[in-house]
Short mmCIF file of C-alpha atoms and ligand atoms in Angstrom, two decimals:
data_model
loop_
_atom_site.label_atom_id
_atom_site.label_comp_id
_atom_site.label_asym_id
_atom_site.label_seq_id
_atom_site.Cartn_x
_atom_site.Cartn_y
_atom_site.Cartn_z
CA MET A 1 -0.21 -0.02 -0.25
CA SER A 2 1.05 3.77 -0.41
CA GLU A 3 2.96 5.69 1.57
CA SER A 4 0.45 8.05 2.11
CA ILE A 5 -2.45 7.68 -0.20
CA VAL A 6 -4.90 4.37 -0.27
CA ARG A 7 -5.96 3.22 -4.02
CA VAL A 8 -9.48 2.26 -3.35
CA SER A 9 -11.64 0.65 -6.01
CA VAL A 10 -15.52 -0.38 -5.09
CA VAL A 11 -17.16 -3.28 -7.07
CA GLY A 12 -20.99 -2.96 -7.34
CA ALA A 13 -20.30 0.80 -7.51
CA SER A 14 -23.96 1.82 -9.43
CA GLY A 15 -25.42 0.02 -6.51
CA ARG A 16 -27.42 2.09 -3.94
CA MET A 17 -24.51 1.48 -1.11
CA GLY A 18 -21.93 1.14 -3.69
CA SER A 19 -22.67 4.48 -5.30
CA ALA A 20 -22.41 5.81 -1.72
CA ALA A 21 -19.13 4.51 -1.03
CA CYS A 22 -17.87 6.04 -3.97
CA ARG A 23 -18.79 9.64 -3.19
CA ALA A 24 -17.31 8.54 0.29
CA VAL A 25 -14.45 7.45 -0.71
CA GLU A 26 -13.98 10.08 -3.16
CA GLY A 27 -14.54 13.02 -0.23
CA ALA A 28 -12.23 10.95 2.16
CA GLU A 29 -8.75 12.16 3.01
CA GLY A 30 -5.73 9.99 2.42
CA MET A 31 -8.00 7.74 -0.27
CA GLU A 32 -8.40 8.16 -3.81
CA LEU A 33 -11.14 6.15 -5.87
CA VAL A 34 -9.34 4.21 -8.65
CA GLY A 35 -12.35 1.99 -10.20
CA ARG A 36 -15.83 1.45 -10.27
CA PHE A 37 -16.74 -2.27 -11.16
CA ASP A 38 -20.26 -3.86 -11.21
CA ALA A 39 -21.83 -6.54 -12.65
CA GLY A 40 -20.11 -8.42 -16.01
CA ASP A 41 -16.81 -5.87 -15.89
CA ASP A 42 -13.51 -7.90 -15.89
CA LEU A 43 -12.63 -7.06 -12.17
CA GLY A 44 -9.01 -7.85 -13.74
CA ASP A 45 -6.51 -5.99 -11.02
CA LEU A 46 -9.18 -4.39 -9.54
CA ALA A 47 -7.31 -0.71 -11.67
CA GLY A 48 -4.22 -1.07 -9.22
CA ALA A 49 -6.27 -0.65 -6.24
CA ASP A 50 -4.87 -1.13 -2.72
CA VAL A 51 -7.96 -2.05 -0.95
CA VAL A 52 -11.47 -3.18 -2.65
CA VAL A 53 -15.41 -2.32 -1.43
CA GLU A 54 -17.48 -4.95 -1.97
CA PHE A 55 -21.31 -4.43 -2.27
CA SER A 56 -22.77 -6.58 -4.71
CA VAL A 57 -25.40 -9.21 -4.08
CA PRO A 58 -24.84 -12.59 -2.20
CA GLU A 59 -24.66 -14.82 -4.88
CA ALA A 60 -21.78 -12.99 -6.19
CA SER A 61 -19.75 -11.16 -3.64
CA PRO A 62 -17.40 -14.73 -2.67
CA ALA A 63 -16.24 -15.01 -6.14
CA ASN A 64 -15.35 -11.31 -6.13
CA VAL A 65 -13.61 -11.61 -2.95
CA ALA A 66 -11.76 -14.53 -3.71
CA HIS A 67 -10.51 -12.55 -7.23
CA CYS A 68 -9.45 -9.65 -5.06
CA VAL A 69 -7.46 -12.45 -2.11
CA GLU A 70 -6.37 -13.98 -5.23
CA ARG A 71 -4.00 -10.43 -6.38
CA GLY A 72 -2.91 -9.82 -2.53
CA ILE A 73 -5.62 -6.80 -2.68
CA HIS A 74 -7.20 -6.30 0.15
CA VAL A 75 -11.07 -6.07 0.86
CA VAL A 76 -14.45 -4.45 2.72
CA VAL A 77 -17.33 -6.06 2.22
CA GLY A 78 -20.48 -4.93 2.92
CA THR A 79 -22.60 -8.05 1.33
CA THR A 80 -24.45 -9.99 3.06
CA GLY A 81 -25.50 -14.04 2.99
CA TRP A 82 -22.19 -15.38 4.12
CA THR A 83 -22.83 -18.55 5.41
CA PRO A 84 -20.75 -20.59 7.23
CA GLU A 85 -20.08 -22.28 4.50
CA ARG A 86 -18.72 -19.65 2.24
CA LEU A 87 -16.64 -18.06 5.02
CA ALA A 88 -14.69 -21.51 5.73
CA SER A 89 -14.04 -21.46 1.60
CA LEU A 90 -12.85 -17.86 1.92
CA GLU A 91 -10.50 -18.73 5.11
CA GLU A 92 -8.99 -21.68 3.37
CA GLN A 93 -8.08 -19.68 0.18
CA MET A 94 -6.64 -16.52 2.72
CA SER A 95 -4.39 -19.34 4.78
CA ARG A 96 -2.49 -19.27 1.25
CA HIS A 97 -2.66 -15.36 1.75
CA ASP A 98 -0.54 -14.68 4.15
CA GLY A 99 -0.87 -10.76 5.03
CA VAL A 100 -4.41 -9.58 3.00
CA GLY A 101 -6.68 -8.83 5.35
CA VAL A 102 -11.11 -9.14 4.68
CA LEU A 103 -13.43 -7.43 6.51
CA ILE A 104 -16.33 -9.04 6.24
CA ALA A 105 -18.99 -6.32 8.10
CA PRO A 106 -23.02 -7.26 8.29
CA ASN A 107 -23.68 -3.62 8.90
CA PHE A 108 -20.84 -0.64 8.78
CA ALA A 109 -23.31 2.08 11.22
CA ILE A 110 -21.68 2.78 14.16
CA GLY A 111 -25.04 2.87 16.11
CA ALA A 112 -25.91 -0.81 15.19
CA ILE A 113 -22.37 -1.95 16.06
CA LEU A 114 -23.49 -0.34 19.61
CA MET A 115 -26.81 -1.94 19.59
CA MET A 116 -25.46 -5.17 18.85
CA SER A 117 -23.15 -4.79 22.05
CA PHE A 118 -25.73 -3.79 24.23
CA ALA A 119 -27.79 -6.83 23.31
CA ARG A 120 -24.69 -8.98 24.04
CA GLN A 121 -25.07 -7.08 27.48
CA ALA A 122 -28.50 -8.03 28.17
CA ALA A 123 -29.08 -10.94 25.98
CA ARG A 124 -27.61 -13.24 29.52
CA PHE A 125 -30.43 -11.16 32.38
CA TYR A 126 -32.91 -12.32 29.98
CA GLU A 127 -34.79 -15.31 29.06
CA SER A 128 -37.33 -14.37 26.84
CA VAL A 129 -35.94 -11.77 23.00
CA GLU A 130 -36.67 -11.54 19.77
CA VAL A 131 -35.35 -9.22 17.26
CA VAL A 132 -37.56 -7.36 14.33
CA GLU A 133 -35.90 -5.84 11.58
CA LEU A 134 -37.49 -3.55 9.30
CA HIS A 135 -36.32 -2.66 6.03
CA HIS A 136 -37.33 -1.06 2.41
CA PRO A 137 -38.97 -3.49 0.16
CA ASP A 138 -36.28 -3.77 -2.26
CA LYS A 139 -34.05 -5.48 0.25
CA VAL A 140 -33.77 -9.20 -1.54
CA ASP A 141 -32.46 -11.03 1.55
CA ALA A 142 -34.59 -11.34 4.95
CA PRO A 143 -34.02 -11.66 7.94
CA SER A 144 -31.63 -8.92 7.44
CA GLY A 145 -27.42 -9.70 7.74
CA THR A 146 -27.51 -8.13 10.41
CA ALA A 147 -30.32 -9.77 12.45
CA ALA A 148 -29.04 -12.71 11.78
CA ARG A 149 -25.32 -11.17 13.36
CA THR A 150 -27.27 -10.04 16.75
CA ALA A 151 -29.33 -13.16 16.91
CA GLU A 152 -25.53 -14.60 16.75
CA ILE A 153 -24.17 -12.74 19.40
CA ILE A 154 -27.66 -13.43 21.66
CA GLY A 155 -27.17 -16.76 21.27
CA ALA A 156 -23.48 -16.97 22.26
CA ALA A 157 -24.30 -14.81 24.92
CA ARG A 158 -26.70 -17.30 26.18
CA ASP A 159 -24.60 -19.86 25.67
CA GLU A 160 -22.06 -18.58 28.20
CA ALA A 161 -24.80 -17.79 30.52
CA GLY A 162 -26.21 -21.13 30.61
CA LEU A 163 -29.71 -19.79 29.50
CA PRO A 164 -32.02 -22.36 27.30
CA ALA A 165 -33.10 -21.07 23.81
CA SER A 166 -36.06 -18.26 24.12
CA PRO A 167 -38.52 -20.30 25.42
CA ASP A 168 -41.04 -18.37 24.13
CA ALA A 169 -39.93 -18.85 20.66
CA THR A 170 -39.45 -22.60 20.91
CA THR A 171 -42.08 -23.87 23.16
CA GLN A 172 -45.08 -21.25 21.67
CA ASP A 173 -44.12 -21.27 18.26
CA PRO A 174 -42.38 -24.59 16.58
CA ASP A 175 -43.35 -23.85 13.39
CA GLY A 176 -41.80 -20.69 13.11
CA ALA A 177 -44.44 -18.91 12.09
CA ARG A 178 -43.83 -16.20 14.10
CA GLY A 179 -40.65 -15.21 12.37
CA ALA A 180 -37.72 -17.30 11.44
CA GLN A 181 -35.65 -19.34 14.15
CA VAL A 182 -31.99 -18.21 14.15
CA HIS A 183 -29.47 -18.98 16.95
CA GLY A 184 -32.53 -20.32 18.84
CA VAL A 185 -34.20 -16.74 18.46
CA SER A 186 -37.18 -15.32 16.12
CA VAL A 187 -36.36 -12.74 14.65
CA HIS A 188 -39.57 -10.91 12.28
CA SER A 189 -38.52 -9.63 8.99
CA VAL A 190 -40.88 -5.77 8.28
CA ARG A 191 -40.50 -4.82 4.24
CA LEU A 192 -42.23 -1.24 4.43
CA ARG A 193 -42.09 1.53 1.52
CA GLY A 194 -40.19 4.70 3.40
CA MET A 195 -37.99 2.24 5.84
CA VAL A 196 -34.27 2.00 5.10
CA ALA A 197 -32.76 0.29 7.98
CA HIS A 198 -33.96 -0.37 11.38
CA GLN A 199 -34.02 -3.02 14.09
CA GLU A 200 -35.27 -3.75 17.17
CA VAL A 201 -34.37 -6.15 20.02
CA LEU A 202 -36.55 -6.61 22.49
CA PHE A 203 -36.03 -8.75 25.77
CA GLY A 204 -38.89 -9.85 28.43
CA GLY A 205 -38.66 -10.11 31.94
CA GLU A 206 -41.02 -10.60 35.31
CA GLY A 207 -43.20 -7.27 34.63
CA GLU A 208 -40.84 -5.64 32.48
CA THR A 209 -39.22 -5.13 28.63
CA LEU A 210 -36.29 -3.50 27.56
CA THR A 211 -36.03 -2.45 23.64
CA VAL A 212 -32.86 -2.00 22.31
CA ARG A 213 -33.38 -0.02 18.97
CA HIS A 214 -31.66 1.34 15.92
CA ASP A 215 -31.95 3.12 12.60
CA SER A 216 -30.25 4.33 9.80
CA PHE A 217 -32.38 6.70 7.91
CA ASP A 218 -30.27 7.07 5.70
CA ARG A 219 -27.16 5.61 3.74
CA THR A 220 -24.83 7.85 4.35
CA SER A 221 -24.80 6.34 8.24
CA PHE A 222 -23.12 3.35 7.11
CA MET A 223 -19.79 5.68 5.04
CA PRO A 224 -17.41 6.47 8.67
CA GLY A 225 -18.00 3.07 9.34
CA VAL A 226 -16.60 1.97 5.92
CA LEU A 227 -13.99 4.17 5.45
CA GLU A 228 -13.03 3.25 9.18
CA GLY A 229 -12.71 -0.46 7.58
CA VAL A 230 -10.83 1.25 4.61
CA ARG A 231 -8.42 2.42 6.65
CA GLY A 232 -8.18 -0.50 8.89
CA VAL A 233 -8.06 -3.46 6.61
CA ALA A 234 -4.27 -3.89 5.57
CA SER A 235 -3.48 -3.83 9.54
CA HIS A 236 -5.91 -7.37 10.20
CA PRO A 237 -4.65 -9.66 8.19
CA GLY A 238 -7.16 -12.85 7.85
CA VAL A 239 -10.89 -12.84 8.19
CA THR A 240 -12.17 -10.50 10.10
CA VAL A 241 -16.32 -10.73 10.88
CA GLY A 242 -17.74 -7.53 12.16
CA LEU A 243 -16.82 -3.89 12.38
CA GLU A 244 -16.52 -3.93 15.93
CA ASN A 245 -13.27 -6.17 15.73
CA TYR A 246 -11.12 -2.96 14.37
CA LEU A 247 -13.32 -0.39 17.25
CA GLN A 248 -11.72 0.26 20.71
CA MET A 249 -15.42 -0.64 22.50
P1 NAD B 1 -27.76 -2.40 -4.95
O1 NAD B 1 -29.08 -3.98 -5.86
O2 NAD B 1 -29.06 -1.52 -4.81
O3 NAD B 1 -26.85 -2.90 -5.58
C1 NAD B 1 -26.06 -3.83 -5.91
C2 NAD B 1 -25.07 -3.79 -7.21
O4 NAD B 1 -24.17 -4.92 -7.41
C3 NAD B 1 -26.00 -3.60 -8.42
O5 NAD B 1 -25.22 -2.08 -9.10
C4 NAD B 1 -25.81 -4.84 -9.56
O6 NAD B 1 -25.66 -4.26 -10.56
C5 NAD B 1 -23.95 -5.04 -8.86
N1 NAD B 1 -23.79 -6.30 -8.76
C6 NAD B 1 -24.68 -7.73 -9.31
N2 NAD B 1 -23.79 -8.35 -9.44
C7 NAD B 1 -22.69 -8.50 -9.33
C8 NAD B 1 -21.66 -9.32 -10.07
N3 NAD B 1 -21.13 -10.24 -10.14
N4 NAD B 1 -20.20 -8.26 -9.61
C9 NAD B 1 -20.40 -6.72 -9.15
N5 NAD B 1 -21.36 -6.29 -9.31
C10 NAD B 1 -22.38 -6.92 -9.12
O7 NAD B 1 -27.89 -3.19 -3.42
P2 NAD B 1 -27.58 -2.24 -2.29
O8 NAD B 1 -28.94 -1.96 -1.29
O9 NAD B 1 -26.76 -1.43 -2.79
O10 NAD B 1 -27.38 -3.55 -1.08
C11 NAD B 1 -25.69 -4.45 -1.50
C12 NAD B 1 -25.37 -5.41 -1.00
O11 NAD B 1 -24.99 -4.33 0.58
C13 NAD B 1 -26.76 -6.06 -0.28
O12 NAD B 1 -26.06 -8.00 -0.03
C14 NAD B 1 -26.67 -5.86 1.37
O13 NAD B 1 -27.92 -6.26 1.69
C15 NAD B 1 -26.08 -5.31 1.86
N6 NAD B 1 -25.97 -3.64 2.21
C16 NAD B 1 -25.06 -4.39 3.35
C17 NAD B 1 -24.86 -2.85 4.10
C18 NAD B 1 -23.90 -3.00 5.67
O14 NAD B 1 -23.46 -1.81 5.70
N7 NAD B 1 -22.94 -4.02 5.71
C19 NAD B 1 -26.01 -1.77 4.65
C20 NAD B 1 -27.07 -1.52 3.60
C21 NAD B 1 -26.67 -3.00 2.56
#
């Protein structure tokens, strides 16, 4: 990577997030936008980029990331759909490319990262928990990557505390009619015009509830986190899941 200027290419550059990322990189100190790539483009050497920002579609993202890693280019990935199988395959490839960093972040908004952190804190105090995620109707995946990650974090915190899966979710709703079961947590997906990206984590106890809520009203909310990822990825070799691993929390 050059001494002062980080050369950045964006893959998925014509999309909603990709175009916002292009604008953010263009306006950032110490970065230069060197390439914009979208579906059907030959990625080649990614216009000589040091770091690629990848916001495409879940089916395309693993191949795009693999292309970058093969060429020793660091990648900041915002695309969702990184199943354990896809991650395992990437990790296997990365074992042959020492020093390359890949950050996979289901949510770049700082408030969303704090929401997940607060949810982790609360998880061990409440047996009853559900997640509601609300997005614009064009969102292709459900539940959202953030909701899946939140459920995973809550599930891990509950396991650590020795709590069973949320009892209301599993015993009262065996067919999952009230939402998808993710790591033993019910996740409800709402798709509604006017929404951008929103999430509530609801905890219930005796005579009380606790709600942790985050709202992204505009895609610019993700951009400080994307730029943080671009700045940090070269010094975090290997695969990192979650921007929280780059932040002092
Ligand atoms: P979008 O549909 O607006 O844009 C996707 C872009 O990817 C399109 O321009 C499309 O042409 C392009 N594309 C399709 N196939 C491609 C390929 N093979 N190679 C390169 N580009 C290709 O979608 P969006 O709203 O910008 O969201 C993109 C992804 O980012 C989704 O997975 C979404 O869930 C995720 N997302 C992540 C965050 C986050 O903070 N991590 C926030 C919002 C959205």
